[in-house]
Tab-separated table of N, CA and C in Angstrom:
chain	number	residue	atom	x	y	z
S	1	UNK	N	7.887	-30.385	0.989
S	1	UNK	CA	7.179	-30.006	1.095
S	1	UNK	C	6.680	-29.122	2.778
S	2	UNK	N	5.802	-28.423	2.845
S	2	UNK	CA	5.785	-27.487	4.045
S	2	UNK	C	4.428	-28.977	4.882
S	3	UNK	N	4.989	-28.809	6.127
S	3	UNK	CA	3.000	-29.126	6.945
S	3	UNK	C	2.837	-27.676	7.514
S	4	UNK	N	1.594	-27.552	7.703
S	4	UNK	CA	0.462	-27.101	8.081
S	4	UNK	C	1.405	-26.443	9.561
S	5	UNK	N	2.114	-26.905	10.139
S	5	UNK	CA	2.509	-26.799	10.807
S	5	UNK	C	3.238	-25.806	11.328
S	6	UNK	N	4.340	-26.313	10.082
S	6	UNK	CA	5.306	-25.315	9.584
S	6	UNK	C	5.195	-23.913	8.950
S	7	UNK	N	3.803	-24.439	8.156
S	7	UNK	CA	3.585	-23.317	7.105
S	7	UNK	C	2.919	-21.930	7.677
S	8	UNK	N	2.376	-22.643	8.761
S	8	UNK	CA	1.393	-20.976	10.156
S	8	UNK	C	2.560	-20.643	10.934
S	9	UNK	N	4.297	-21.422	10.888
S	9	UNK	CA	5.242	-20.946	11.865
S	9	UNK	C	5.240	-19.479	11.093
S	10	UNK	N	5.560	-20.768	9.847
S	10	UNK	CA	6.863	-18.509	8.781
S	10	UNK	C	5.447	-18.123	8.077
S	11	UNK	N	4.207	-17.793	8.449
S	11	UNK	CA	3.564	-17.240	8.305
S	11	UNK	C	3.719	-16.269	9.342
S	12	UNK	N	3.432	-17.079	10.275
S	12	UNK	CA	3.455	-15.971	11.932
S	12	UNK	C	4.952	-14.867	11.846
S	13	UNK	N	5.558	-15.646	11.299
S	13	UNK	CA	7.025	-15.421	11.413
S	13	UNK	C	7.124	-13.901	10.714
S	14	UNK	N	6.779	-14.034	8.820
S	14	UNK	CA	7.271	-13.299	8.096
S	14	UNK	C	5.799	-12.033	8.944
S	15	UNK	N	4.482	-12.340	9.692
S	15	UNK	CA	3.731	-11.060	10.466
S	15	UNK	C	4.399	-10.087	11.399
S	16	UNK	N	5.488	-11.261	12.146
S	16	UNK	CA	6.236	-10.663	13.314
S	16	UNK	C	7.050	-9.523	12.200
S	17	UNK	N	7.768	-9.725	11.344
S	17	UNK	CA	9.152	-9.698	11.027
S	17	UNK	C	8.511	-8.075	10.595
S	18	UNK	N	8.066	-8.243	9.777
S	18	UNK	CA	6.314	-7.215	8.661
S	18	UNK	C	6.930	-5.842	9.712
S	19	UNK	N	6.022	-6.394	10.931
S	19	UNK	CA	4.788	-5.381	12.269
S	19	UNK	C	6.529	-4.530	12.536
S	20	UNK	N	7.817	-5.446	12.984
S	20	UNK	CA	9.043	-5.135	13.903
S	20	UNK	C	9.159	-3.744	12.333
S	21	UNK	N	9.662	-4.251	11.540
S	21	UNK	CA	9.392	-3.939	10.223
S	21	UNK	C	9.098	-2.309	9.836
S	22	UNK	N	7.984	-2.380	10.170
S	22	UNK	CA	6.631	-1.266	10.175
S	22	UNK	C	6.884	-0.128	11.370
S	23	UNK	N	7.112	-0.969	12.669
S	23	UNK	CA	7.925	0.135	14.177
S	23	UNK	C	9.360	0.936	13.445
S	24	UNK	N	10.110	-0.361	12.828
S	24	UNK	CA	12.046	0.466	12.545
S	24	UNK	C	11.681	1.849	12.117
S	25	UNK	N	10.164	1.304	10.691
S	25	UNK	CA	10.637	2.117	9.662
S	25	UNK	C	9.527	3.946	10.827
S	26	UNK	N	8.286	3.356	11.319
S	26	UNK	CA	7.700	4.682	12.165
S	26	UNK	C	9.023	5.542	12.479
S	27	UNK	N	9.908	4.723	13.880
S	27	UNK	CA	11.056	4.992	14.586
S	27	UNK	C	12.134	6.034	14.094
S	28	UNK	N	13.202	5.814	12.328
S	28	UNK	CA	13.572	6.139	11.459
S	28	UNK	C	13.064	6.949	11.203
S	29	UNK	N	12.015	7.082	10.052
S	29	UNK	CA	11.457	7.844	9.480
S	29	UNK	C	10.261	8.917	9.652
S	30	UNK	N	9.301	8.062	10.118
S	30	UNK	CA	7.801	8.415	9.984
S	30	UNK	C	7.497	9.602	10.677
S	31	UNK	N	9.049	8.977	12.173
S	31	UNK	CA	8.123	9.892	13.590
S	31	UNK	C	8.625	11.676	13.909
S	32	UNK	N	9.396	12.368	12.333
S	32	UNK	CA	9.619	13.138	12.058
S	32	UNK	C	8.803	14.044	11.269
S	33	UNK	N	7.558	13.555	11.004
S	33	UNK	CA	6.797	14.840	10.384
S	33	UNK	C	5.428	14.668	10.657
S	34	UNK	N	4.200	14.648	10.851
S	34	UNK	CA	3.269	15.074	11.930
S	34	UNK	C	2.846	13.671	11.690
S	35	UNK	N	1.785	13.716	13.210
S	35	UNK	CA	1.040	12.837	13.513
S	35	UNK	C	0.063	12.179	12.451
S	36	UNK	N	-0.618	12.695	11.998
S	36	UNK	CA	-1.687	11.952	10.929
S	36	UNK	C	-0.733	11.763	9.556
S	37	UNK	N	0.088	12.466	9.210
S	37	UNK	CA	1.014	11.287	7.781
S	37	UNK	C	1.846	10.769	8.003
S	38	UNK	N	2.719	11.037	9.123
S	38	UNK	CA	3.090	9.316	10.032
S	38	UNK	C	2.434	8.147	10.271
S	39	UNK	N	1.177	7.926	10.855
S	39	UNK	CA	0.264	7.375	10.623
S	39	UNK	C	0.147	6.090	9.157
S	40	UNK	N	-0.384	7.752	8.461
S	40	UNK	CA	-0.857	7.221	7.059
S	40	UNK	C	0.007	6.431	6.758
S	41	UNK	N	0.927	6.592	6.819
S	41	UNK	CA	2.323	6.264	5.582
S	41	UNK	C	2.772	5.047	6.697
S	42	UNK	N	2.848	5.182	8.044
S	42	UNK	CA	3.293	3.451	8.656
S	42	UNK	C	1.766	2.485	8.028
S	43	UNK	N	0.573	3.028	8.450
S	43	UNK	CA	-0.608	1.921	8.138
S	43	UNK	C	-0.155	1.275	6.363
S	44	UNK	N	-0.056	2.195	5.532
S	44	UNK	CA	0.209	2.361	4.119
S	44	UNK	C	1.777	1.104	3.875
S	45	UNK	N	2.394	1.555	4.669
S	45	UNK	CA	3.788	0.416	4.169
S	45	UNK	C	2.548	-1.444	5.272
S	46	UNK	N	1.951	-1.344	6.351
S	46	UNK	CA	1.884	-2.147	6.560
S	46	UNK	C	0.728	-2.975	6.201
S	47	UNK	N	0.043	-2.164	5.606
S	47	UNK	CA	-1.200	-2.755	4.290
S	47	UNK	C	0.015	-4.052	3.462
S	48	UNK	N	0.907	-2.449	2.982
S	48	UNK	CA	1.046	-3.838	1.846
S	48	UNK	C	2.106	-4.447	1.519
S	49	UNK	N	3.052	-4.616	3.187
S	49	UNK	CA	3.256	-5.433	3.713
S	49	UNK	C	2.747	-6.725	4.040
S	50	UNK	N	2.124	-6.474	4.526
S	50	UNK	CA	1.168	-7.247	5.629
S	50	UNK	C	-0.296	-8.505	5.146
S	51	UNK	N	-0.552	-7.414	4.096
S	51	UNK	CA	-1.694	-8.143	3.064
S	51	UNK	C	-1.509	-9.643	2.358
S	52	UNK	N	-2.612	-10.622	2.413
S	52	UNK	CA	-1.910	-11.284	2.663
S	52	UNK	C	-3.328	-12.110	0.686
S	53	UNK	N	-2.659	-13.042	0.178
S	53	UNK	CA	-3.906	-13.084	-0.511
S	53	UNK	C	-3.325	-15.163	-1.349
S	54	UNK	N	-4.023	-15.333	-2.037
S	54	UNK	CA	-4.249	-16.659	-2.113
S	54	UNK	C	-3.065	-16.712	-3.818
S	55	UNK	N	-1.705	-18.132	-3.869
S	55	UNK	CA	-1.066	-17.850	-4.578
S	55	UNK	C	-1.863	-18.023	-6.349
S	56	UNK	N	-2.606	-19.032	-6.199
S	56	UNK	CA	-3.368	-18.981	-7.720
S	56	UNK	C	-4.841	-19.698	-7.163
S	57	UNK	N	-6.076	-19.466	-7.719
S	57	UNK	CA	-7.133	-18.970	-7.372
S	57	UNK	C	-7.539	-20.405	-6.897
S	58	UNK	N	-7.074	-21.911	-7.289
S	58	UNK	CA	-7.171	-22.971	-6.656
S	58	UNK	C	-6.284	-23.474	-5.759
S	59	UNK	N	-5.424	-22.866	-4.548
S	59	UNK	CA	-3.960	-23.268	-3.499
S	59	UNK	C	-4.758	-22.345	-2.750
S	60	UNK	N	-4.714	-22.841	-1.569
S	60	UNK	CA	-5.523	-23.438	-0.096
S	60	UNK	C	-3.911	-22.837	0.915
S	61	UNK	N	-3.193	-22.029	0.513
S	61	UNK	CA	-3.065	-21.490	1.330
S	61	UNK	C	-1.925	-19.643	1.112
S	62	UNK	N	-1.694	-19.143	1.818
S	62	UNK	CA	-2.054	-17.442	1.612
S	62	UNK	C	-0.058	-17.486	1.710
S	63	UNK	N	-0.222	-16.473	1.238
S	63	UNK	CA	0.912	-15.840	1.021
S	63	UNK	C	0.804	-14.120	0.705
S	64	UNK	N	1.771	-13.231	0.462
S	64	UNK	CA	1.774	-11.739	0.825
S	64	UNK	C	1.676	-11.352	-0.652
S	65	UNK	N	1.012	-10.634	-0.878
S	65	UNK	CA	-0.055	-10.249	-1.608
S	65	UNK	C	0.896	-9.389	-2.690
S	66	UNK	N	1.701	-8.583	-2.137
S	66	UNK	CA	2.954	-8.066	-2.810
S	66	UNK	C	3.772	-8.819	-3.473
S	67	UNK	N	3.596	-10.506	-3.158
S	67	UNK	CA	5.223	-11.163	-3.818
S	67	UNK	C	4.558	-11.516	-4.851
S	68	UNK	N	2.751	-12.120	-4.530
S	68	UNK	CA	1.968	-12.777	-5.472
S	68	UNK	C	1.797	-11.735	-6.381
S	69	UNK	N	1.611	-10.737	-6.363
S	69	UNK	CA	1.380	-9.857	-7.305
S	69	UNK	C	2.363	-9.920	-8.296
S	70	UNK	N	3.595	-9.079	-7.423
S	70	UNK	CA	4.852	-8.659	-8.524
S	70	UNK	C	4.304	-9.918	-9.254
S	71	UNK	N	4.957	-10.702	-9.065
S	71	UNK	CA	5.327	-12.624	-9.623
S	71	UNK	C	4.529	-12.507	-10.304
S	72	UNK	N	3.425	-13.287	-10.395
S	72	UNK	CA	2.026	-13.200	-11.351
S	72	UNK	C	2.278	-12.156	-12.692
S	73	UNK	N	2.935	-10.603	-12.322
S	73	UNK	CA	2.315	-10.132	-13.422
S	73	UNK	C	4.153	-9.745	-13.885
S	74	UNK	N	4.873	-10.237	-13.568
S	74	UNK	CA	5.688	-10.435	-13.982
S	74	UNK	C	6.236	-12.076	-14.855
S	75	UNK	N	5.965	-13.555	-14.725
S	75	UNK	CA	6.381	-14.169	-14.795
S	75	UNK	C	4.958	-15.309	-14.893
S	76	UNK	N	4.327	-15.052	-14.521
S	76	UNK	CA	2.644	-16.072	-14.545
S	76	UNK	C	1.230	-15.550	-14.968
S	77	UNK	N	1.276	-14.728	-16.144
S	77	UNK	CA	0.514	-14.462	-16.968
S	77	UNK	C	-0.183	-13.333	-16.965
S	78	UNK	N	0.557	-12.507	-16.818
S	78	UNK	CA	-0.116	-11.294	-16.875
S	78	UNK	C	-0.456	-10.978	-15.890
S	79	UNK	N	-1.026	-9.019	-16.511
S	79	UNK	CA	-2.129	-8.390	-16.183
S	79	UNK	C	-3.271	-9.471	-15.079
S	80	UNK	N	-3.924	-10.443	-15.941
S	80	UNK	CA	-5.109	-11.769	-15.511
S	80	UNK	C	-4.675	-12.040	-14.132
S	81	UNK	N	-3.718	-12.609	-14.263
S	81	UNK	CA	-3.126	-13.513	-13.394
S	81	UNK	C	-2.920	-12.406	-11.629
S	82	UNK	N	-1.999	-11.272	-12.692
S	82	UNK	CA	-1.966	-10.507	-11.084
S	82	UNK	C	-3.262	-9.478	-10.969
S	83	UNK	N	-4.181	-9.581	-11.281
S	83	UNK	CA	-5.273	-8.606	-11.209
S	83	UNK	C	-5.782	-9.278	-8.957
S	84	UNK	N	-6.029	-9.780	-8.465
S	84	UNK	CA	-6.836	-9.994	-7.768
S	84	UNK	C	-5.878	-9.934	-6.259
S	85	UNK	N	-4.736	-10.516	-6.828
S	85	UNK	CA	-3.511	-9.883	-5.414
S	85	UNK	C	-3.260	-8.883	-5.084
S	86	UNK	N	-3.478	-7.727	-6.706
S	86	UNK	CA	-3.253	-6.538	-7.049
S	86	UNK	C	-4.558	-5.411	-5.844
S	87	UNK	N	-6.074	-6.242	-6.593
S	87	UNK	CA	-6.816	-5.894	-5.626
S	87	UNK	C	-6.678	-5.421	-3.679
S	88	UNK	N	-6.299	-7.397	-3.538
S	88	UNK	CA	-5.713	-7.071	-2.044
S	88	UNK	C	-5.000	-6.475	-1.693
S	89	UNK	N	-4.196	-6.091	-2.590
S	89	UNK	CA	-2.990	-5.119	-2.316
S	89	UNK	C	-3.375	-3.364	-2.425
S	90	UNK	N	-4.144	-3.584	-2.966
S	90	UNK	CA	-4.494	-1.790	-2.717
S	90	UNK	C	-5.712	-2.115	-1.615
S	91	UNK	N	-6.627	-2.885	-1.269
S	91	UNK	CA	-7.102	-2.742	-0.076
S	91	UNK	C	-6.503	-3.101	1.489
S	92	UNK	N	-5.821	-3.808	0.766
S	92	UNK	CA	-4.369	-3.842	2.375
S	92	UNK	C	-3.715	-2.161	2.400
S	93	UNK	N	-3.511	-1.899	1.738
S	93	UNK	CA	-2.264	-0.538	1.460
S	93	UNK	C	-3.745	0.608	1.540
S	94	UNK	N	-5.689	0.950	1.864
S	94	UNK	CA	-5.715	1.546	1.533
S	94	UNK	C	-6.157	1.330	3.568
S	95	UNK	N	-6.435	0.158	3.927
S	95	UNK	CA	-7.630	-0.098	4.971
S	95	UNK	C	-5.883	-0.048	6.190
S	96	UNK	N	-4.952	-0.607	5.540
S	96	UNK	CA	-3.999	0.152	7.005
S	96	UNK	C	-3.424	1.924	7.004
S	97	UNK	N	-4.019	2.177	6.182
S	97	UNK	CA	-3.583	3.723	6.179
S	97	UNK	C	-5.039	4.166	7.096
S	98	UNK	N	-5.640	4.337	6.101
S	98	UNK	CA	-7.247	4.685	7.404
S	98	UNK	C	-7.019	4.332	8.985
S	99	UNK	N	-6.369	3.132	9.193
S	99	UNK	CA	-6.133	2.556	10.925
S	99	UNK	C	-5.027	3.335	11.413
S	100	UNK	N	-4.810	3.623	11.199
S	100	UNK	CA	-3.137	4.367	11.104
S	100	UNK	C	-3.028	5.926	11.241
S	101	UNK	N	-4.198	6.193	10.404
S	101	UNK	CA	-4.951	7.164	11.016
S	101	UNK	C	-5.438	7.629	12.391
S	102	UNK	N	-6.529	6.841	11.957
S	102	UNK	CA	-6.947	6.590	13.435
S	102	UNK	C	-6.324	5.835	14.610
S	103	UNK	N	-5.135	5.541	14.134
S	103	UNK	CA	-4.802	5.178	16.011
S	103	UNK	C	-4.083	6.929	16.249
S	104	UNK	N	-3.376	6.690	15.304
S	104	UNK	CA	-2.484	8.470	15.920
S	104	UNK	C	-3.604	9.092	16.460
S	105	UNK	N	-4.679	9.125	15.652
S	105	UNK	CA	-5.440	10.176	16.453
S	105	UNK	C	-6.124	9.601	17.346
S	106	UNK	N	-6.181	8.504	17.699
S	106	UNK	CA	-7.222	8.047	19.479
S	106	UNK	C	-5.368	8.402	20.197
S	107	UNK	N	-4.297	7.861	19.730
S	107	UNK	CA	-3.200	7.907	20.297
S	107	UNK	C	-3.223	9.416	21.453
S	108	UNK	N	-3.431	10.295	20.327
S	108	UNK	CA	-3.061	11.799	20.604
S	108	UNK	C	-4.018	12.341	20.898
S	109	UNK	N	-5.621	11.581	20.970
S	109	UNK	CA	-6.339	12.621	21.824
S	109	UNK	C	-5.733	13.457	22.947
S	110	UNK	N	-6.330	14.087	23.961
S	110	UNK	CA	-6.900	14.527	24.695
S	110	UNK	C	-7.458	14.429	25.544
S	111	UNK	N	-8.205	14.046	26.799
S	111	UNK	CA	-8.957	13.995	28.033
S	111	UNK	C	-9.657	15.793	27.965
S	112	UNK	N	-10.794	15.862	28.263
S	112	UNK	CA	-10.943	17.109	27.852
S	112	UNK	C	-11.460	17.224	29.646
S	113	UNK	N	-10.381	18.745	30.148
S	113	UNK	CA	-10.357	18.802	31.840
S	113	UNK	C	-11.783	19.626	31.821
S	114	UNK	N	-11.856	18.849	32.956
S	114	UNK	CA	-12.970	19.857	34.070
S	114	UNK	C	-12.270	20.032	35.106
């Protein structure tokens, strides 16, 4: 069984790896799109990879919502068990896309010259 320190360490490593993966995906694929689309797609992927969820209703630890949703859908109760993680996953994807668009808008805006 994992201790709370090793669990937290593993979760931080996962989030860092997901963030680095999103940056690499942006650099290799999405950078060639328009700024709005590249921000939206990068945020969407980040939301899909980094959204957390509880593995079960009585669980006290978090895991990636993508993994929990797919595993619950396929192996542990079907759509009823996967509904909550998939809702959190869709919320993470939409929130990530919105944050990505806002971030690109703020980073590419130019100050007015007077």
